[in-house]
Amino acid sequence: MHLPAFYSHAPRLLLRDPLAELLGAAEGGLLEYGYADAVRLAGHSCPTVAGAYLMARAGLRALYPDVLPERGGVQVTMSAAEVEGTTGVIAQVFTLITGAAANNGFNGIGGRFARHGLLRYGGGDLRSIAALRRLDNGDTVHVAMDLAGVPPAPQLRALMARALADDASAEERAAFASVWQDRVRRLLLEHADDPATIRAERRG
């Protein structure tokens, strides 16, 4: 698949999607997601994509501690506006995993399984990146990430500058890519369950 090997060692998510079950897309509605799915969606791998993946995982685990999370059963409210910073990128990963979509999402069948309108922007708690709320019982979890504990390598900035240069060699570009992905690797494999890095908490 030509993807870094560590992607396959990152935590995976198993969810149940009632719509997928109804339409025969997955036996029992069971869908499993890995970090590579988020990479394919975004078209790249970076700490933001990895952090979004881990926040979605942490939020769903907190909302569904004893049962499989229900894809399509969660409303996601991003704290910032869609065009602010990396909000849009993070929201796309949340949509992939939770099924929550903006107004362009699936309208449902027979008044059920609608996904549109479950993703909203600019209405969350600014102390978090997003709030995830279960539609069936209203339980809400706020998710956030702090990457201070997973700093970039000291040489990253210099390597990036060389890799972006028009005359950069293949070796220089490979050196930058290796250092860039190593930070992603550390985040996914060493800090996935670190509450100082990936936070999911109830409030109020």
Tab-separated table of C-alpha atoms in Angstrom:
chain	number	residue	atom	x	y	z
A	1	MET	CA	0.000	0.000	0.000
A	2	HIS	CA	3.109	2.238	0.138
A	3	LEU	CA	2.077	3.758	3.479
A	4	PRO	CA	4.393	4.026	6.498
A	5	ALA	CA	4.316	0.766	8.449
A	6	PHE	CA	3.486	2.457	11.752
A	7	TYR	CA	0.039	3.437	10.473
A	8	SER	CA	-1.063	-0.163	10.913
A	9	HIS	CA	0.057	-0.123	14.551
A	10	ALA	CA	-1.995	2.941	15.485
A	11	PRO	CA	-5.185	2.393	17.524
A	12	ARG	CA	-8.186	1.303	15.496
A	13	LEU	CA	-11.872	2.068	16.003
A	14	LEU	CA	-14.726	-0.391	15.719
A	15	LEU	CA	-18.177	1.172	15.408
A	16	ARG	CA	-21.698	0.115	14.551
A	17	ASP	CA	-23.531	2.015	11.826
A	18	PRO	CA	-27.262	1.182	11.691
A	19	LEU	CA	-27.542	2.628	8.194
A	20	ALA	CA	-24.746	0.397	6.925
A	21	GLU	CA	-26.529	-2.560	8.514
A	22	LEU	CA	-29.889	-1.666	6.942
A	23	LEU	CA	-28.407	-1.317	3.470
A	24	GLY	CA	-26.251	-4.410	3.736
A	25	ALA	CA	-23.022	-2.449	3.472
A	26	ALA	CA	-21.506	-4.164	6.502
A	27	GLU	CA	-22.571	-7.274	8.366
A	28	GLY	CA	-24.125	-6.227	11.652
A	29	GLY	CA	-23.337	-2.643	10.679
A	30	LEU	CA	-19.813	-3.105	11.990
A	31	LEU	CA	-17.245	-0.737	10.502
A	32	GLU	CA	-13.605	-0.570	11.501
A	33	TYR	CA	-11.473	2.498	10.924
A	34	GLY	CA	-7.717	2.935	11.066
A	35	TYR	CA	-5.444	5.934	10.807
A	36	ALA	CA	-4.786	5.144	7.141
A	37	ASP	CA	-8.455	5.887	6.434
A	38	ALA	CA	-8.014	9.410	7.787
A	39	VAL	CA	-4.859	9.831	5.704
A	40	ARG	CA	-6.671	8.755	2.551
A	41	LEU	CA	-9.439	11.226	3.303
A	42	ALA	CA	-7.120	14.158	3.996
A	43	GLY	CA	-4.582	13.220	1.356
A	44	HIS	CA	-1.748	13.700	3.822
A	45	SER	CA	-0.542	12.759	7.296
A	46	CYS	CA	0.296	15.393	9.885
A	47	PRO	CA	-0.110	15.975	13.632
A	48	THR	CA	-3.449	17.712	13.005
A	49	VAL	CA	-4.912	14.743	11.112
A	50	ALA	CA	-3.513	12.308	13.671
A	51	GLY	CA	-4.771	14.440	16.550
A	52	ALA	CA	-8.240	14.664	15.004
A	53	TYR	CA	-8.319	10.896	14.630
A	54	LEU	CA	-7.306	10.400	18.257
A	55	MET	CA	-9.765	13.020	19.527
A	56	ALA	CA	-12.625	11.316	17.696
A	57	ARG	CA	-11.533	8.003	19.205
A	58	ALA	CA	-11.280	9.428	22.703
A	59	GLY	CA	-14.612	11.232	22.443
A	60	LEU	CA	-16.476	8.149	21.253
A	61	ARG	CA	-14.895	5.959	23.913
A	62	ALA	CA	-15.996	8.425	26.574
A	63	LEU	CA	-19.544	8.627	25.187
A	64	TYR	CA	-19.922	4.869	24.771
A	65	PRO	CA	-17.896	3.332	27.608
A	66	ASP	CA	-19.688	-0.023	27.652
A	67	VAL	CA	-20.979	-0.534	24.094
A	68	LEU	CA	-19.777	-0.001	20.546
A	69	PRO	CA	-20.055	3.639	19.470
A	70	GLU	CA	-22.914	4.315	17.078
A	71	ARG	CA	-21.838	5.973	13.861
A	72	GLY	CA	-24.518	8.481	12.932
A	73	GLY	CA	-25.639	8.791	16.512
A	74	VAL	CA	-23.482	11.754	17.477
A	75	GLN	CA	-23.742	15.485	16.864
A	76	VAL	CA	-20.420	17.305	16.506
A	77	THR	CA	-20.110	21.015	17.280
A	78	MET	CA	-16.804	22.582	16.338
A	79	SER	CA	-15.832	25.460	18.588
A	80	ALA	CA	-14.341	27.589	15.805
A	81	ALA	CA	-15.604	28.698	12.424
A	82	GLU	CA	-15.218	26.344	9.483
A	83	VAL	CA	-12.568	28.475	7.799
A	84	GLU	CA	-10.549	29.164	10.942
A	85	GLY	CA	-7.148	27.495	11.110
A	86	THR	CA	-7.289	23.707	10.888
A	87	THR	CA	-10.953	23.474	11.930
A	88	GLY	CA	-12.097	22.237	8.531
A	89	VAL	CA	-9.461	19.504	8.375
A	90	ILE	CA	-10.320	18.257	11.848
A	91	ALA	CA	-14.042	18.342	11.074
A	92	GLN	CA	-13.535	16.195	7.984
A	93	VAL	CA	-11.890	13.507	10.072
A	94	PHE	CA	-14.700	13.733	12.626
A	95	THR	CA	-17.225	13.290	9.800
A	96	LEU	CA	-15.386	10.229	8.536
A	97	ILE	CA	-15.512	8.527	11.902
A	98	THR	CA	-18.747	9.745	13.488
A	99	GLY	CA	-20.839	10.143	10.338
A	100	ALA	CA	-21.888	13.632	11.445
A	101	ALA	CA	-22.159	15.800	8.341
A	102	ALA	CA	-22.964	19.429	7.612
A	103	ASN	CA	-25.907	20.456	5.451
A	104	ASN	CA	-24.561	18.461	2.515
A	105	GLY	CA	-24.904	15.157	4.356
A	106	PHE	CA	-27.272	12.232	3.834
A	107	ASN	CA	-30.954	13.153	4.314
A	108	GLY	CA	-32.004	9.799	5.701
A	109	ILE	CA	-34.557	7.121	4.843
A	110	GLY	CA	-38.099	7.148	6.157
A	111	GLY	CA	-37.273	9.882	8.622
A	112	ARG	CA	-34.341	7.929	10.072
A	113	PHE	CA	-30.572	7.727	9.639
A	114	ALA	CA	-30.145	11.384	8.633
A	115	ARG	CA	-26.586	12.641	8.867
A	116	HIS	CA	-27.009	16.191	7.557
A	117	GLY	CA	-26.972	18.984	10.102
A	118	LEU	CA	-25.116	16.881	12.676
A	119	LEU	CA	-21.897	18.830	12.118
A	120	ARG	CA	-21.957	22.460	13.203
A	121	TYR	CA	-19.396	25.225	13.433
A	122	GLY	CA	-18.693	28.101	15.745
A	123	GLY	CA	-20.982	27.130	18.587
A	124	GLY	CA	-18.809	25.155	20.937
A	125	ASP	CA	-16.872	25.775	24.113
A	126	LEU	CA	-13.711	27.664	23.189
A	127	ARG	CA	-11.788	25.697	25.814
A	128	SER	CA	-12.126	22.668	23.558
A	129	ILE	CA	-11.847	21.947	19.852
A	130	ALA	CA	-15.248	20.294	19.600
A	131	ALA	CA	-18.159	18.905	21.571
A	132	LEU	CA	-19.590	15.469	20.762
A	133	ARG	CA	-23.164	14.826	21.909
A	134	ARG	CA	-25.056	11.546	21.817
A	135	LEU	CA	-28.420	11.973	20.143
A	136	ASP	CA	-30.101	9.245	22.177
A	137	ASN	CA	-29.364	10.503	25.689
A	138	GLY	CA	-27.735	13.934	25.347
A	139	ASP	CA	-24.450	12.912	26.958
A	140	THR	CA	-21.758	15.352	25.842
A	141	VAL	CA	-17.986	15.166	25.788
A	142	HIS	CA	-15.599	17.999	24.948
A	143	VAL	CA	-12.414	17.026	23.116
A	144	ALA	CA	-9.141	18.882	22.730
A	145	MET	CA	-5.478	18.208	22.048
A	146	ASP	CA	-2.237	19.688	23.303
A	147	LEU	CA	0.805	18.709	21.252
A	148	ALA	CA	3.337	20.377	23.551
A	149	GLY	CA	4.353	16.956	24.822
A	150	VAL	CA	5.077	15.792	21.273
A	151	PRO	CA	7.373	18.537	19.997
A	152	PRO	CA	8.793	18.570	16.469
A	153	ALA	CA	12.430	17.640	15.972
A	154	PRO	CA	14.780	20.636	16.328
A	155	GLN	CA	15.922	20.268	12.712
A	156	LEU	CA	12.403	20.120	11.260
A	157	ARG	CA	12.167	23.772	10.192
A	158	ALA	CA	15.494	23.680	8.373
A	159	LEU	CA	14.644	20.388	6.685
A	160	MET	CA	11.286	21.769	5.561
A	161	ALA	CA	12.913	24.837	4.053
A	162	ARG	CA	15.289	22.686	2.041
A	163	ALA	CA	12.542	20.245	0.989
A	164	LEU	CA	10.444	23.122	-0.350
A	165	ALA	CA	13.294	24.568	-2.362
A	166	ASP	CA	13.072	24.175	-6.142
A	167	ASP	CA	16.505	22.563	-6.230
A	168	ALA	CA	15.916	20.172	-3.317
A	169	SER	CA	17.325	16.709	-3.839
A	170	ALA	CA	15.356	13.498	-3.364
A	171	GLU	CA	17.469	12.784	-0.291
A	172	GLU	CA	16.620	16.169	1.247
A	173	ARG	CA	12.909	15.684	0.654
A	174	ALA	CA	13.080	12.166	2.107
A	175	ALA	CA	14.904	13.439	5.197
A	176	PHE	CA	12.199	16.003	5.832
A	177	ALA	CA	9.384	13.497	5.283
A	178	SER	CA	11.001	11.034	7.693
A	179	VAL	CA	11.305	13.593	10.484
A	180	TRP	CA	7.769	14.890	9.813
A	181	GLN	CA	6.217	11.446	10.018
A	182	ASP	CA	8.220	10.549	13.108
A	183	ARG	CA	6.292	13.168	15.066
A	184	VAL	CA	3.042	11.659	13.801
A	185	ARG	CA	4.311	8.227	14.818
A	186	ARG	CA	5.096	9.385	18.338
A	187	LEU	CA	1.691	10.970	18.677
A	188	LEU	CA	-0.197	7.885	17.495
A	189	LEU	CA	1.854	5.205	19.210
A	190	GLU	CA	3.077	6.884	22.380
A	191	HIS	CA	0.397	9.464	23.233
A	192	ALA	CA	-2.915	8.036	21.995
A	193	ASP	CA	-4.062	7.457	25.579
A	194	ASP	CA	-2.123	10.301	27.169
A	195	PRO	CA	-4.733	12.600	28.809
A	196	ALA	CA	-2.274	15.484	28.728
A	197	THR	CA	-2.173	15.239	24.941
A	198	ILE	CA	-5.636	13.994	23.938
A	199	ARG	CA	-8.426	15.178	26.220
A	200	ALA	CA	-12.036	14.055	26.404
A	201	GLU	CA	-14.015	15.408	29.332
A	202	ARG	CA	-17.555	16.017	30.477
A	203	ARG	CA	-18.481	19.435	31.854
A	204	GLY	CA	-21.373	20.728	33.864
